[in-house]
mmCIF file of C-alpha atoms and ligand atoms in Angstrom:
data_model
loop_
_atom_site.group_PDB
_atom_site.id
_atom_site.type_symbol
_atom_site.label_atom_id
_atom_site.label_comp_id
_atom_site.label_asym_id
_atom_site.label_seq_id
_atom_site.Cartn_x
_atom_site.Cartn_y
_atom_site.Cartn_z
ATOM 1 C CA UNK A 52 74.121 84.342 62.419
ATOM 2 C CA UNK A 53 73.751 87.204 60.500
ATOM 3 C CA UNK A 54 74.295 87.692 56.620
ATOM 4 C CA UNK A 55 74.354 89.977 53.812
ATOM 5 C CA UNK A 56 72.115 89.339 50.214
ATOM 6 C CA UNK A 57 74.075 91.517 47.798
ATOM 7 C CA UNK A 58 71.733 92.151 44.949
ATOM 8 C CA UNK A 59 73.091 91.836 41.056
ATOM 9 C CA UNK A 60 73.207 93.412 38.357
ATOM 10 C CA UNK A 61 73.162 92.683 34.547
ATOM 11 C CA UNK A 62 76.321 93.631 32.699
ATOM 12 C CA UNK A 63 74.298 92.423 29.887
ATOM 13 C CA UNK A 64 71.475 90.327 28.796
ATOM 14 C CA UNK A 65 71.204 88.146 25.167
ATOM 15 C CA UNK A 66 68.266 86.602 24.930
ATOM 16 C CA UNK A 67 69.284 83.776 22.596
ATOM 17 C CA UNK A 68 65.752 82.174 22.421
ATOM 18 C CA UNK A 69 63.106 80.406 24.060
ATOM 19 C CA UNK A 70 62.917 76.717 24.887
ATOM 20 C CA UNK A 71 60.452 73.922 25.424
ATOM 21 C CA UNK A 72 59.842 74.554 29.139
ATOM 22 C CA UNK A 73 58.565 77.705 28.801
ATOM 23 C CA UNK A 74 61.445 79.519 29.816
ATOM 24 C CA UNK A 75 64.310 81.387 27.490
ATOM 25 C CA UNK A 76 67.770 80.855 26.471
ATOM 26 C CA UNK A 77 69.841 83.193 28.235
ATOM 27 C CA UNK A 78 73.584 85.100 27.796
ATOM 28 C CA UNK A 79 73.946 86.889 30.583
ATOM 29 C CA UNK A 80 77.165 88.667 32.698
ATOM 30 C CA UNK A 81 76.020 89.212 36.479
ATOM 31 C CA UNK A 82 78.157 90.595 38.832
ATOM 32 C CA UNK A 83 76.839 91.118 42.699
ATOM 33 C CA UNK A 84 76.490 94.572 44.174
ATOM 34 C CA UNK A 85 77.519 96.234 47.841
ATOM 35 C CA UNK A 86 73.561 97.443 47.864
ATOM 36 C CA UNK A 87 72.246 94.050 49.818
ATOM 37 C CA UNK A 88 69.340 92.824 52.312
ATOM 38 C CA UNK A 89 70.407 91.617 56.080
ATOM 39 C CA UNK A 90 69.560 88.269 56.924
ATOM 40 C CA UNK A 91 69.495 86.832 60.737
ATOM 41 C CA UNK A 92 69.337 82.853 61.447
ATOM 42 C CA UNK A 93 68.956 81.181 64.438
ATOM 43 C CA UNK A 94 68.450 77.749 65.465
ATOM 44 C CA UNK A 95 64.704 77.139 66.491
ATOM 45 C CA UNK A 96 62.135 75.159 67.727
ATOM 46 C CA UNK A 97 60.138 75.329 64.608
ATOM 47 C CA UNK A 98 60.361 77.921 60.741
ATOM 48 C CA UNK A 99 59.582 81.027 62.254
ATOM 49 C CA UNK A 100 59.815 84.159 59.246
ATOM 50 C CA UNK A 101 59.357 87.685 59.910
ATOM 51 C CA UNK A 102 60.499 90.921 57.137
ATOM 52 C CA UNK A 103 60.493 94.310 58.110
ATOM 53 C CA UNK A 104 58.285 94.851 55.086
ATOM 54 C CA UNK A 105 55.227 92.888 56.236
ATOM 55 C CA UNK A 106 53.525 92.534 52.732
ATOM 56 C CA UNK A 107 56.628 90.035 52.274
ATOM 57 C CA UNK A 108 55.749 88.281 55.357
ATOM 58 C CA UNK A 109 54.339 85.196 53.418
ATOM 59 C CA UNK A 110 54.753 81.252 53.254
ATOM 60 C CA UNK A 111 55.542 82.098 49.464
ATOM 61 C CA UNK A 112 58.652 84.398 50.211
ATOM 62 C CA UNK A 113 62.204 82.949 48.883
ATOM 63 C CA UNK A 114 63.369 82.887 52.028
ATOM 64 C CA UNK A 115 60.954 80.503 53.399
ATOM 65 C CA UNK A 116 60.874 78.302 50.646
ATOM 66 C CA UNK A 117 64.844 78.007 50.681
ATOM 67 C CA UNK A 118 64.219 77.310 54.029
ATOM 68 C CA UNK A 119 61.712 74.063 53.580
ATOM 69 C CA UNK A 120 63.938 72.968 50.730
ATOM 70 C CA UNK A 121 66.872 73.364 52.849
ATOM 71 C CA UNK A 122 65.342 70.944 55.535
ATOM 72 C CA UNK A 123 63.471 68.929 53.440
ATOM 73 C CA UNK A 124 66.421 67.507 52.050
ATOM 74 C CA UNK A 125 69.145 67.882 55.265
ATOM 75 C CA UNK A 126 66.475 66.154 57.155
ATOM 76 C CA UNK A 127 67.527 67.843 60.775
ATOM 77 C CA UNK A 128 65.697 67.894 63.518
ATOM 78 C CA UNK A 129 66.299 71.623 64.415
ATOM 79 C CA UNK A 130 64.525 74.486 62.226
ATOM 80 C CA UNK A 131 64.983 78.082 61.817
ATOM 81 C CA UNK A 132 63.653 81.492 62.395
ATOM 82 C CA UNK A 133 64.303 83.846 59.576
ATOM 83 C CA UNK A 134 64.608 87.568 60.106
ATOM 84 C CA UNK A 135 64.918 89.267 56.810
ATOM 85 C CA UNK A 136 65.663 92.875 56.771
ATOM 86 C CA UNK A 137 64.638 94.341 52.983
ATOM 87 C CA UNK A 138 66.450 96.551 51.803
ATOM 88 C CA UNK A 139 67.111 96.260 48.206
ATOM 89 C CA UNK A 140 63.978 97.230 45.859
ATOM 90 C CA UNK A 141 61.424 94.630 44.110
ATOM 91 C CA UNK A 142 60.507 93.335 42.524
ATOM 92 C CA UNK A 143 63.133 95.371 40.355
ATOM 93 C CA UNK A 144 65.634 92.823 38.455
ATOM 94 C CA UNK A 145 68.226 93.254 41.092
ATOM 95 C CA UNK A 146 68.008 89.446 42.373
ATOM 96 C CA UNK A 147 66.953 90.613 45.762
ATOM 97 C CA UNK A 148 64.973 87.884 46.219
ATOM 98 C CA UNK A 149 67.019 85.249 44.576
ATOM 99 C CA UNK A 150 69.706 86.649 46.628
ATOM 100 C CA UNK A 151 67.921 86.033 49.991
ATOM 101 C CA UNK A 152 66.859 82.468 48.671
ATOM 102 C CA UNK A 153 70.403 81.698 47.917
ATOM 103 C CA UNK A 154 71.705 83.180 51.520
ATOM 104 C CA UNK A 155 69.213 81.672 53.654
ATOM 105 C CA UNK A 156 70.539 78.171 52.063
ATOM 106 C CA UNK A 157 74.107 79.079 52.241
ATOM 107 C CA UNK A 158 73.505 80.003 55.811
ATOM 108 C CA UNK A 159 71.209 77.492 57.064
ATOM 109 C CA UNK A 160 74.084 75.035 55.439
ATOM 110 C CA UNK A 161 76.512 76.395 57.854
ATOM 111 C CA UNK A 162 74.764 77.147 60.976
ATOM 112 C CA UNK A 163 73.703 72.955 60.800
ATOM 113 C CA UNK A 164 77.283 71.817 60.003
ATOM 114 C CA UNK A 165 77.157 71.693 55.989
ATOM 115 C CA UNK A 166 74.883 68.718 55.903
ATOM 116 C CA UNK A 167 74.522 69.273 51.713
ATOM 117 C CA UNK A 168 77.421 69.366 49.555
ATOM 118 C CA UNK A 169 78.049 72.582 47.687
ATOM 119 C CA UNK A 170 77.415 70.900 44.283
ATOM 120 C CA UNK A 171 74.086 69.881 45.806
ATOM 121 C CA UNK A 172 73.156 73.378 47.410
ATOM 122 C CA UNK A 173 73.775 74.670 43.570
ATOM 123 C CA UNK A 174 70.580 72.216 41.809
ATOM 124 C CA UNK A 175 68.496 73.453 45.290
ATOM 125 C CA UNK A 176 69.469 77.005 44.065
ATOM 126 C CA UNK A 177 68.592 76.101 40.506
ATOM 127 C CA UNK A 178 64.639 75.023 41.818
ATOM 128 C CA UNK A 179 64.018 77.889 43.774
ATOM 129 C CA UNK A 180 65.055 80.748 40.684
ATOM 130 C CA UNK A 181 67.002 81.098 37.677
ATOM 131 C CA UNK A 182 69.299 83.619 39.349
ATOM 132 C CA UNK A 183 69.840 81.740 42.422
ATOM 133 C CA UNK A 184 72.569 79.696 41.704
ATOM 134 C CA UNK A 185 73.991 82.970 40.438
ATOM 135 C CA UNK A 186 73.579 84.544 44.050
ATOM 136 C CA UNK A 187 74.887 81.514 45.918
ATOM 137 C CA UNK A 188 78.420 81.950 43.642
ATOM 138 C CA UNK A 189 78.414 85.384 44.516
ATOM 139 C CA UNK A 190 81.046 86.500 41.859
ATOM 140 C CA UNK A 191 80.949 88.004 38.377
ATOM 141 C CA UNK A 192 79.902 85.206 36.257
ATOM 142 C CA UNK A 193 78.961 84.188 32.474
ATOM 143 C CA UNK A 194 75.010 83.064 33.262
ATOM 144 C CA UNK A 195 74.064 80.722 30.350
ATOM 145 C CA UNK A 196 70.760 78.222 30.076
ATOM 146 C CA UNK A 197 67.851 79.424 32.355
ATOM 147 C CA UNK A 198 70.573 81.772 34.355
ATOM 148 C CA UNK A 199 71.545 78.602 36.400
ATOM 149 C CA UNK A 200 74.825 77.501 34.380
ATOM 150 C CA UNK A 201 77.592 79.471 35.753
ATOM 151 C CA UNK A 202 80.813 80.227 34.330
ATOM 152 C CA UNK A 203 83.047 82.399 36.838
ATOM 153 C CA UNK A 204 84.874 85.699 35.221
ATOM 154 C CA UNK A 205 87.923 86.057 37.039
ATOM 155 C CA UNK A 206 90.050 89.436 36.972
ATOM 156 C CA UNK A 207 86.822 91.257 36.127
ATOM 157 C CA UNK A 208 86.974 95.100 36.587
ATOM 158 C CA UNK A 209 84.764 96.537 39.656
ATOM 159 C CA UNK A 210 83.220 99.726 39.465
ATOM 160 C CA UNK A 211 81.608 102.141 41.260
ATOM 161 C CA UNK A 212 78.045 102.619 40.594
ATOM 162 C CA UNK A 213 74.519 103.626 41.201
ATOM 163 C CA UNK A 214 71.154 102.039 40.990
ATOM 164 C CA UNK A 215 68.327 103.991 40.448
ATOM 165 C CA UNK A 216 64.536 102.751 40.257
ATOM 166 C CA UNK A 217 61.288 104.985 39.395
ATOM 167 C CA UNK A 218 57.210 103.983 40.142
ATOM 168 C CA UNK A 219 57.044 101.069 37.239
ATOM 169 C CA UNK A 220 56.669 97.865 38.677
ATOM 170 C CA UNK A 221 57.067 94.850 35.602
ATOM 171 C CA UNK A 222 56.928 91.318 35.679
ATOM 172 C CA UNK A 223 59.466 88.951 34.586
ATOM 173 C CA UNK A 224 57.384 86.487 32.390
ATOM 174 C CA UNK A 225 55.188 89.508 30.928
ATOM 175 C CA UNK A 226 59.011 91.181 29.954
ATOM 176 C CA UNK A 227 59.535 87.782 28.325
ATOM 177 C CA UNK A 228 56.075 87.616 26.242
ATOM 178 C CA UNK A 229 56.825 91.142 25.533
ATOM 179 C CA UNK A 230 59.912 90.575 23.969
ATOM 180 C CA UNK A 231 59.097 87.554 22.221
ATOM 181 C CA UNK A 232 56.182 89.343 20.607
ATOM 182 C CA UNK A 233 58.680 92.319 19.875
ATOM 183 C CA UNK A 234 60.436 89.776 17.481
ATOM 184 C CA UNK A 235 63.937 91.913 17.944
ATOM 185 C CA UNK A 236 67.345 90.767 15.947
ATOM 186 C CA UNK A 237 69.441 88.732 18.886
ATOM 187 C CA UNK A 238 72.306 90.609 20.892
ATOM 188 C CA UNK A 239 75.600 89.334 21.759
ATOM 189 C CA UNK A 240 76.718 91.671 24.083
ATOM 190 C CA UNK A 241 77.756 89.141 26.311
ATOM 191 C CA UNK A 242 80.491 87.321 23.523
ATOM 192 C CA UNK A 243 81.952 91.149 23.343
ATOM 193 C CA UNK A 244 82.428 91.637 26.805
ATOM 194 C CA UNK A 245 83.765 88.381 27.831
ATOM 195 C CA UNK A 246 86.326 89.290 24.507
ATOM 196 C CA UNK A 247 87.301 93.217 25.777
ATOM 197 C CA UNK A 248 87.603 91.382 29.673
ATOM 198 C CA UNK A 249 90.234 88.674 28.764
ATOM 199 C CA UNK A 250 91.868 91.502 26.723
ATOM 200 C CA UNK A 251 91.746 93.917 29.974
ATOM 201 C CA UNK A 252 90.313 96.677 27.483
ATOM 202 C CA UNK A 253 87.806 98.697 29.973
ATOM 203 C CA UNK A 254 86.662 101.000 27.523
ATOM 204 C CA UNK A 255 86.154 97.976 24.916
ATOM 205 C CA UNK A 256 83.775 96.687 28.495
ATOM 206 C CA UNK A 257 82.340 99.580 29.015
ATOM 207 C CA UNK A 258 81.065 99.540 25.052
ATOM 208 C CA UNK A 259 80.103 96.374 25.463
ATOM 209 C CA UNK A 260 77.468 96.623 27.779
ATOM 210 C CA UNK A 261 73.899 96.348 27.242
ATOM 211 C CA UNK A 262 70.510 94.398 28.103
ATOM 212 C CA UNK A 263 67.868 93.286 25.286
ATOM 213 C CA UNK A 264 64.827 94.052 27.259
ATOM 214 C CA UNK A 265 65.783 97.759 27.086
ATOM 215 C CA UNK A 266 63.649 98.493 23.336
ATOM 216 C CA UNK A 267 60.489 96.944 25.687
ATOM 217 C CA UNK A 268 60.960 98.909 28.603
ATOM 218 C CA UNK A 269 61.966 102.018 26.717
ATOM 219 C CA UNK A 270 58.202 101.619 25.594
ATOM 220 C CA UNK A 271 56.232 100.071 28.598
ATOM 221 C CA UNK A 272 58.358 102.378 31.128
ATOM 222 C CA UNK A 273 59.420 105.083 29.535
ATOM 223 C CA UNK A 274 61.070 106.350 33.408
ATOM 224 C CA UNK A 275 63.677 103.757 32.644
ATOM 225 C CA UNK A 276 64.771 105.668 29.732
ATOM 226 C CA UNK A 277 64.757 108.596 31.559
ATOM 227 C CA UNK A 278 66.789 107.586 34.283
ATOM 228 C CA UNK A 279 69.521 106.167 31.581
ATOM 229 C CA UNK A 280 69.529 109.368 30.090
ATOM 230 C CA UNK A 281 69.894 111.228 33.300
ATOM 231 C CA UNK A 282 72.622 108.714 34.418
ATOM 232 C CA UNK A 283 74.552 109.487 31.296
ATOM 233 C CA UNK A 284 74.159 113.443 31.792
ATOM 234 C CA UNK A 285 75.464 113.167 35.729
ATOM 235 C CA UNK A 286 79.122 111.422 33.983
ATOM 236 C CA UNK A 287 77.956 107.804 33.879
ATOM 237 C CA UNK A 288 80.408 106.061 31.605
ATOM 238 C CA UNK A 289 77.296 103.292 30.558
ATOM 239 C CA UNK A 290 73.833 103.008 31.937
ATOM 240 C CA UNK A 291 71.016 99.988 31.260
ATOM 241 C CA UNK A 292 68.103 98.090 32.410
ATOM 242 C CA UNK A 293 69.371 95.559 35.211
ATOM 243 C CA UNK A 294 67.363 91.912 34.425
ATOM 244 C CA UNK A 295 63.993 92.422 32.820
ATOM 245 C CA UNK A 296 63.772 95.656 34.709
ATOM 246 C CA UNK A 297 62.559 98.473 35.992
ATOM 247 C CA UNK A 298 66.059 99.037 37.825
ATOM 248 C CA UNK A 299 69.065 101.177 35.906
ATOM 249 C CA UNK A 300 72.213 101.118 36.626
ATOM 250 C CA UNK A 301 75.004 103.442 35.542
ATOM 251 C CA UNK A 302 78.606 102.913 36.094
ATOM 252 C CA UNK A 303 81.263 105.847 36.891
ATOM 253 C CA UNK A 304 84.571 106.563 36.989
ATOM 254 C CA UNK A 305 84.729 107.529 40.521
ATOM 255 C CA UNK A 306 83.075 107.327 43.527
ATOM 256 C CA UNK A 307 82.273 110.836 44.053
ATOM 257 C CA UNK A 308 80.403 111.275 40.395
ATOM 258 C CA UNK A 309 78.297 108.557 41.245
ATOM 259 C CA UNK A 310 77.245 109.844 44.588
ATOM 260 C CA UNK A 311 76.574 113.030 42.988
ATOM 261 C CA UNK A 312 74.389 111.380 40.488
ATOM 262 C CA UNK A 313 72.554 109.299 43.447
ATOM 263 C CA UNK A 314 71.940 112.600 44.793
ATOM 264 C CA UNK A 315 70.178 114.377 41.884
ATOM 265 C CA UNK A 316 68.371 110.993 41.360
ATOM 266 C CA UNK A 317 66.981 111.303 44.604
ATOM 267 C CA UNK A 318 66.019 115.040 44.071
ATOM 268 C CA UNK A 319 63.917 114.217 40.943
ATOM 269 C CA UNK A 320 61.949 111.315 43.123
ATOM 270 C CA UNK A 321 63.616 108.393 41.807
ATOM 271 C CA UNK A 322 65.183 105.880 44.437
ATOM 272 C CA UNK A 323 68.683 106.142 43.776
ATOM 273 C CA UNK A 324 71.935 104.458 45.669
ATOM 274 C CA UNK A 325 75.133 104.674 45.399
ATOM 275 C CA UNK A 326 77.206 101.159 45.844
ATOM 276 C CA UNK A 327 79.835 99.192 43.964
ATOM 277 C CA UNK A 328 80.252 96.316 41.491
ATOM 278 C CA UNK A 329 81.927 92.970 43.393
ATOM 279 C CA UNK A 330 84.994 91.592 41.762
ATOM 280 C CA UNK A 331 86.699 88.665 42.587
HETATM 281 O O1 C5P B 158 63.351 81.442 37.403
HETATM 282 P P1 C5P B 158 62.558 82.629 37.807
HETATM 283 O O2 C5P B 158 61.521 82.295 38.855
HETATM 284 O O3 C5P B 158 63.368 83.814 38.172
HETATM 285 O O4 C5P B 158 61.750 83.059 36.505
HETATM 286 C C1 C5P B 158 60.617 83.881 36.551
HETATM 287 C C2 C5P B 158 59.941 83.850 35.198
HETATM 288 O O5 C5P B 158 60.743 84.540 34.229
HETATM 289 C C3 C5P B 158 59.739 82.472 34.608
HETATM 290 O O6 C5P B 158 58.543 81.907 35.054
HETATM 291 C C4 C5P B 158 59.718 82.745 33.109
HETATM 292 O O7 C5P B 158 58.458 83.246 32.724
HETATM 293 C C5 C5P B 158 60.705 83.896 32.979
HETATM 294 N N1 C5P B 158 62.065 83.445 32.623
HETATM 295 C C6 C5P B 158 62.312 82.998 31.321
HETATM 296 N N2 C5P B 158 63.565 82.571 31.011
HETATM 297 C C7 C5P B 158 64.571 82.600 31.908
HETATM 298 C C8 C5P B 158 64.339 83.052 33.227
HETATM 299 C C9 C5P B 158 63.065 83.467 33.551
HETATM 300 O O8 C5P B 158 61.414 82.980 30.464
HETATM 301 N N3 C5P B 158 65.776 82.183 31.552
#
C-alpha cells in the first residue's frame, strides 16, 4: 500500500495561554499541503522501519510509534514493515512528522480491515502529537485545545503557494518558553479569518492571516524574516511562520508567481517549493 503525508501549514496561530499540563491553549487554522512524504505498508512477519534519511531510522520515529500503538490496541497477529520516503523538511512546523504518524495509522487501519473505529483512531492520533489528529482529518480545520480538537472549515479557499525554509533549526517547547517569556498581547487571527471565510471575503482572509510566534522568530531566526520579506517582494499576497517555525509560507495569486518565487528562493540558498493549499 502506498500513501501520501501531506504536510500543513498554519493559516494562523493564537496562542490563547498555557495550561496545567504543560502544554498551551491553542487557536489555530491548518490546512494540508500538496508538498508530502511517501509512505509504503506491507503486511509482515514482524515491525520492520526503514527512511531514506537514515538519521530518522529510529525506534523513536512517529511512524514506528503509530505503528506499536496501532497494534497494541488492534491486537493482530500480523505486523508491518514501514518504508518512509522523507521528503518534507524537519523538523520545520510543517507536521511532517505528525503527518506520517497519522498516515501510518490511517493505513495500517485499512490494510488490517479497520479493526479501530475512526473516533478511536482520532484519541490514538491525539497521544502520539498535538497535530496528529489534525493530519488524520486531512482538511482545513479550526485546531483548538492542544491542536487535537478539530473543527472542519468547509468551502475554504485553496491557494497556490510556496514553502521556503533557511539553516535555523528550533524546537517546539523552546518556541513555547520563548514566547511565554516574551509576555506578548494575545492574537485572534484565527476569530477574523473564520469571520472573512463564512463571508467568502478573500482579501478580508488574506488580511487575516498571521502566526504569534513570528515577534520570537523574527529575533532568534532572523532568515525567517528574510524569507517573508523576500516572499512579499516575488508577489506573495501574505507570508508567515508555519507552526512554531522555521518554515514560511507565502501565498500567490497564481501558480506561475509562486514558482517564480520558489525559483529565486532556491537561488539565494533557501529550500524553497512550490505546492498548493488543500481545500475540501
Ligand atoms: O504535541 P507535540 O508533541 O507536537 O508537542 C511538542 C511540544 O510542543 C510539547 O511538548 C510542548 O512543549 C509544546 N506544545 C505546547 N502546546 C501545544 C502544543 C505543543 O506547549 N498546544
Amino acid at each position: 500500500m502506498k500513501l501520501n503525508a501531506y504536510a500543513k501549514i498554519n493559516l494562523t496561530l493564537d496562542i490563547l495561554g498555557s495550561r496545567p499540563d504543560g502544554f498551551h491553549e491553542l487557536s489555530s487554522v491548518m490546512v494540508p499541503v500538496t508538498l508530502c512524504d511517501n509512505i509504503t505498508l506491507e503486511k509482515s512477519e514482524e515491525l520492520v522501519f526503514d527512511c531514506n534519511i537514515k538519521e530518522l531510522c529510529s525506534e523513536d520515529n512517529l511512524c514506528v510509534r503509530a505503528a506499536k500503538l496501532f497494534f497494541a490496541t488492534a491486537e493482530t497477529e500480523v505486523y508491518a514493515s514501514i518504508y518512509l520516503e522523507k521528503n518534507v523538511p524537519f523538523p520545520a512546523g510543517l507536521g511532517g512528522g505528525s503527518a506520517d504518524a497519522a498516515c501510518v495509522l490511517d493505513g495500517l487501519n485499512r490494510l488490517f480491515g479497520e479493526p479501530i473505529e475512526r473516533e478511536k483512531l482520532f484519541l490514538l492520533a491525539a497521544e502520539l502529537g498535538s497535530d496528529v489528529p489534525f493530519c488524520l482529518l486531512g482538511a482545513p480545520a479550526l485546531c483548538e485545545g492542544r491542536g487535537e480538537l478539530l473543527t472542519e472549515i468547509k468551502g475554504m479557499p485553496t491557494f497556490d503557494a510556496v514553502i521556503a525554509i533557511g539553516k535555523a533549526r528550533l524546537k517546539t517547547p523552546e518556541m513555547f518558553r520563548a514566547y511565554d517569556s516574551a509576555g506578548l498581547p494575545p492574537r485572534s487571527d484565527s476569530k477574523r479569518l473564520l469571520a472573512a471565510a463564512e463571508a467568502n471575503d478573500r482579501s478580508a482572509l488574506i488580511a487575516s492571516l498571521g502566526n504569534a510566534f513570528e515577534p520570537i522568530t523574527d529575533v532568534l531566526a532572523p532568515e525567517t524574516k528574510l524569507i517573508r520579506a523576500e516572499m512579499l517582494k516575488s508577489g506573495a499576497l501574505a507570508s508567515h511562520l508555519s507552526g512554531s517555525g522555521p518554515s514560511v509560507y507565502g501565498i500567490f495569486e497564481s501558480g506561475e508567481i509562486a514558482k517564480e518565487c520558489a525559483e529565486a528562493l532556491k537561488k539565494m540558498g533557501y529550500f524553497a517549493v512550490y505546492c498548493q493549499t488543500v481545500g475540501r
